[in-house]
mmCIF file of C-alpha atoms in Angstrom:
data_model
loop_
_atom_site.group_PDB
_atom_site.id
_atom_site.type_symbol
_atom_site.label_atom_id
_atom_site.label_comp_id
_atom_site.label_asym_id
_atom_site.label_seq_id
_atom_site.Cartn_x
_atom_site.Cartn_y
_atom_site.Cartn_z
ATOM 1 C CA ALA A 1 61.770 86.021 -3.216
ATOM 2 C CA THR A 2 62.367 85.057 0.417
ATOM 3 C CA ALA A 3 63.612 81.612 -0.607
ATOM 4 C CA ILE A 4 65.981 83.193 -3.135
ATOM 5 C CA HIS A 5 67.201 85.632 -0.477
ATOM 6 C CA ASN A 6 67.836 82.745 1.916
ATOM 7 C CA LEU A 7 69.699 80.838 -0.786
ATOM 8 C CA ALA A 8 71.851 83.932 -1.407
ATOM 9 C CA THR A 9 72.650 84.071 2.302
ATOM 10 C CA LEU A 10 73.724 80.423 2.186
ATOM 11 C CA HIS A 11 76.043 81.180 -0.755
ATOM 12 C CA LYS A 12 77.438 84.160 1.165
ATOM 13 C CA LYS A 13 78.220 81.965 4.177
ATOM 14 C CA ARG A 14 79.979 79.484 1.896
ATOM 15 C CA GLY A 15 82.100 82.249 0.373
ATOM 16 C CA GLN A 16 80.399 81.971 -3.033
ATOM 17 C CA HIS A 17 80.099 85.719 -3.396
ATOM 18 C CA ASP A 18 79.316 86.037 -7.117
ATOM 19 C CA ALA A 19 76.400 83.611 -6.863
ATOM 20 C CA ALA A 20 75.146 85.391 -3.734
ATOM 21 C CA VAL A 21 75.234 88.807 -5.435
ATOM 22 C CA GLU A 22 73.142 87.541 -8.332
ATOM 23 C CA LEU A 23 70.610 85.868 -6.040
ATOM 24 C CA TYR A 24 70.273 88.947 -3.813
ATOM 25 C CA ARG A 25 69.682 91.061 -6.934
ATOM 26 C CA GLU A 26 67.070 88.594 -8.147
ATOM 27 C CA ALA A 27 65.249 88.673 -4.799
ATOM 28 C CA LEU A 28 65.351 92.488 -4.796
ATOM 29 C CA ALA A 29 63.900 92.617 -8.317
ATOM 30 C CA ILE A 30 61.030 90.345 -7.299
ATOM 31 C CA TRP A 31 60.269 92.349 -4.140
ATOM 32 C CA GLU A 32 60.421 95.594 -6.091
ATOM 33 C CA GLY A 33 58.021 94.217 -8.697
ATOM 34 C CA ILE A 34 55.543 93.031 -6.084
ATOM 35 C CA TYR A 35 55.814 95.617 -3.310
ATOM 36 C CA GLY A 36 57.851 98.497 -4.642
ATOM 37 C CA LYS A 37 60.960 99.868 -2.977
ATOM 38 C CA ASP A 38 59.484 101.392 0.178
ATOM 39 C CA LEU A 39 58.878 98.373 2.390
ATOM 40 C CA PRO A 40 61.103 96.893 5.116
ATOM 41 C CA VAL A 41 61.466 93.602 3.216
ATOM 42 C CA TYR A 42 63.166 95.475 0.361
ATOM 43 C CA ALA A 43 65.394 97.302 2.858
ATOM 44 C CA GLN A 44 66.401 93.932 4.355
ATOM 45 C CA GLY A 45 67.436 92.726 0.925
ATOM 46 C CA LEU A 46 69.519 95.860 0.419
ATOM 47 C CA SER A 47 71.149 95.366 3.821
ATOM 48 C CA SER A 48 71.979 91.749 3.052
ATOM 49 C CA LEU A 49 73.570 92.738 -0.249
ATOM 50 C CA GLY A 50 75.378 95.563 1.569
ATOM 51 C CA GLU A 51 76.810 93.119 4.108
ATOM 52 C CA LEU A 52 78.043 90.941 1.273
ATOM 53 C CA ARG A 53 79.636 93.908 -0.505
ATOM 54 C CA GLU A 54 81.260 94.915 2.779
ATOM 55 C CA GLN A 55 82.559 91.373 3.243
ATOM 56 C CA MET A 56 83.990 91.549 -0.298
ATOM 57 C CA GLY A 57 85.772 94.814 0.562
ATOM 58 C CA ASP A 58 83.623 96.920 -1.788
ATOM 59 C CA TYR A 59 82.932 99.583 0.824
ATOM 60 C CA PRO A 60 81.542 102.286 -1.504
ATOM 61 C CA ALA A 61 78.904 99.856 -2.839
ATOM 62 C CA ALA A 62 78.110 98.665 0.699
ATOM 63 C CA LEU A 63 77.754 102.243 1.883
ATOM 64 C CA ALA A 64 75.302 103.103 -0.899
ATOM 65 C CA LEU A 65 73.208 100.027 -0.118
ATOM 66 C CA PHE A 66 73.191 100.732 3.631
ATOM 67 C CA LEU A 67 72.228 104.373 3.033
ATOM 68 C CA GLU A 68 69.275 103.328 0.857
ATOM 69 C CA ALA A 69 68.176 100.642 3.333
ATOM 70 C CA GLY A 70 68.388 103.110 6.223
ATOM 71 C CA SER A 71 66.343 105.682 4.338
ATOM 72 C CA ILE A 72 63.611 103.128 3.598
ATOM 73 C CA ARG A 73 63.558 101.940 7.193
ATOM 74 C CA GLU A 74 63.387 105.476 8.521
ATOM 75 C CA ARG A 75 60.382 106.249 6.292
ATOM 76 C CA SER A 76 58.548 102.952 6.741
ATOM 77 C CA LEU A 77 59.398 102.004 10.331
ATOM 78 C CA GLY A 78 60.471 105.239 11.996
ATOM 79 C CA LYS A 79 63.630 106.258 13.815
ATOM 80 C CA ASP A 80 62.754 104.285 16.959
ATOM 81 C CA HIS A 81 62.658 100.872 15.285
ATOM 82 C CA PRO A 82 65.462 98.351 15.954
ATOM 83 C CA ASP A 83 65.936 97.732 12.216
ATOM 84 C CA TYR A 84 66.668 101.422 11.729
ATOM 85 C CA GLY A 85 69.260 101.089 14.493
ATOM 86 C CA ASN A 86 70.798 98.154 12.612
ATOM 87 C CA SER A 87 71.095 100.389 9.554
ATOM 88 C CA LEU A 88 72.875 103.019 11.640
ATOM 89 C CA ASN A 89 75.317 100.405 12.956
ATOM 90 C CA SER A 90 76.015 99.185 9.431
ATOM 91 C CA LEU A 91 76.684 102.727 8.231
ATOM 92 C CA ALA A 92 79.036 103.423 11.111
ATOM 93 C CA ARG A 93 80.913 100.176 10.545
ATOM 94 C CA VAL A 94 81.451 100.849 6.819
ATOM 95 C CA TYR A 95 82.508 104.442 7.393
ATOM 96 C CA TRP A 96 84.966 103.145 9.981
ATOM 97 C CA ARG A 97 86.370 100.580 7.546
ATOM 98 C CA MET A 98 86.713 103.322 4.930
ATOM 99 C CA ASN A 99 88.708 105.296 7.526
ATOM 100 C CA LYS A 100 86.063 108.042 7.559
ATOM 101 C CA ILE A 101 86.109 108.303 11.324
ATOM 102 C CA LYS A 102 84.198 111.572 11.670
ATOM 103 C CA ASP A 103 81.441 110.258 9.362
ATOM 104 C CA ALA A 104 81.159 107.084 11.444
ATOM 105 C CA LEU A 105 80.620 108.922 14.718
ATOM 106 C CA SER A 106 77.142 110.341 14.048
ATOM 107 C CA PRO A 107 75.372 107.097 13.056
ATOM 108 C CA MET A 108 77.185 105.290 15.867
ATOM 109 C CA LYS A 109 75.991 107.838 18.445
ATOM 110 C CA ASP A 110 72.450 107.649 17.075
ATOM 111 C CA ALA A 111 72.504 103.837 17.201
ATOM 112 C CA VAL A 112 73.698 103.866 20.811
ATOM 113 C CA ALA A 113 71.026 106.418 21.762
ATOM 114 C CA LEU A 114 68.364 104.226 20.162
ATOM 115 C CA GLN A 115 69.692 101.172 22.008
ATOM 116 C CA LYS A 116 69.456 103.060 25.299
ATOM 117 C CA LYS A 117 65.818 103.949 24.553
ATOM 118 C CA MET A 118 65.076 100.361 23.691
ATOM 119 C CA MET A 119 66.803 99.167 26.876
ATOM 120 C CA VAL A 120 64.335 101.129 28.994
ATOM 121 C CA HIS A 121 61.446 99.657 27.006
ATOM 122 C CA ALA A 122 62.927 96.167 27.197
ATOM 123 C CA THR A 123 63.122 96.123 30.977
ATOM 124 C CA THR A 124 59.388 96.676 31.286
ATOM 125 C CA HIS A 125 57.900 94.810 28.320
ATOM 126 C CA LEU A 126 60.062 91.799 27.483
ATOM 127 C CA SER A 127 60.250 88.358 29.036
ATOM 128 C CA GLU A 128 63.362 87.403 30.959
ATOM 129 C CA GLN A 129 64.761 85.413 28.007
ATOM 130 C CA GLU A 130 64.065 88.291 25.600
ATOM 131 C CA GLN A 131 65.841 90.669 27.992
ATOM 132 C CA ILE A 132 68.900 88.418 28.076
ATOM 133 C CA THR A 133 68.990 88.349 24.273
ATOM 134 C CA PHE A 134 68.538 92.108 24.109
ATOM 135 C CA ASN A 135 71.236 92.744 26.723
ATOM 136 C CA THR A 136 73.679 90.585 24.766
ATOM 137 C CA ARG A 137 73.038 92.649 21.616
ATOM 138 C CA PHE A 138 73.249 95.908 23.577
ATOM 139 C CA LYS A 139 76.621 94.850 24.994
ATOM 140 C CA GLU A 140 77.927 94.080 21.488
ATOM 141 C CA ILE A 141 76.959 97.562 20.307
ATOM 142 C CA GLN A 142 78.391 99.116 23.452
ATOM 143 C CA ASP A 143 81.690 97.261 22.985
ATOM 144 C CA GLN A 144 81.837 98.348 19.350
ATOM 145 C CA TYR A 145 81.323 101.960 20.395
ATOM 146 C CA PHE A 146 83.954 101.756 23.146
ATOM 147 C CA SER A 147 86.477 100.229 20.742
ATOM 148 C CA PHE A 148 85.759 102.864 18.132
ATOM 149 C CA ILE A 149 86.282 105.713 20.606
ATOM 150 C CA GLN A 150 89.415 104.162 22.118
ATOM 151 C CA ILE A 151 91.075 103.541 18.758
ATOM 152 C CA ASN A 152 90.225 107.046 17.554
ATOM 153 C CA GLN A 153 90.384 108.982 20.823
ATOM 154 C CA SER A 154 92.964 111.476 19.570
ATOM 155 C CA ASN A 155 90.480 112.581 16.893
ATOM 156 C CA LEU A 156 87.269 112.182 18.896
ATOM 157 C CA ARG A 157 87.680 113.619 22.371
ATOM 158 C CA GLU A 158 83.935 114.199 22.768
ATOM 159 C CA GLY A 159 83.272 110.438 22.764
ATOM 160 C CA ASN A 160 85.036 109.731 26.051
ATOM 161 C CA GLY A 161 82.305 111.275 28.209
ATOM 162 C CA GLU A 162 79.645 109.465 26.219
ATOM 163 C CA CYS A 163 81.435 106.155 26.783
ATOM 164 C CA LEU A 164 81.422 106.766 30.519
ATOM 165 C CA ASP A 165 77.733 107.709 30.422
ATOM 166 C CA LEU A 166 76.944 104.580 28.438
ATOM 167 C CA ALA A 167 78.897 102.367 30.838
ATOM 168 C CA PHE A 168 77.033 103.799 33.843
ATOM 169 C CA PHE A 169 73.704 103.433 32.016
ATOM 170 C CA HIS A 170 74.363 99.786 31.230
ATOM 171 C CA LYS A 171 75.643 98.910 34.697
ATOM 172 C CA GLY A 172 72.701 100.681 36.329
#
């Protein structure tokens, strides 16, 4: 199933979306048959298919896939796991693209809060190279959040203070 999933990802990168959809579905069917639907590997397959659907502009399908993946990750990994944070970011991004700004705010805030928690952990338990990688990812999420608030500031006044807090947190 992993090889099929990887092949689907290759097709996605090449823009061969129909072939990628079928391969992702095939990988999901195999994982479901072997492990069931409640393991992180199945959630990863859902997320990959969700990213493809998002790339294809099928936001409702992507949203449903991201919601299911997030639910599985929350149950199997817990709310403090980075993969759960990735699910939150995916949800926020799709809501944003669907112009559901208020719906995007909650998962985005939760993802940023999780990143802040992980930042504290990272500074004490990761190697220097791992910290650099983590900081790069944290900055991407922070920039996404700042952009989201700036673009939608007339609708989301409460985000401005959080952006300032996040900037101070990241700068130290």
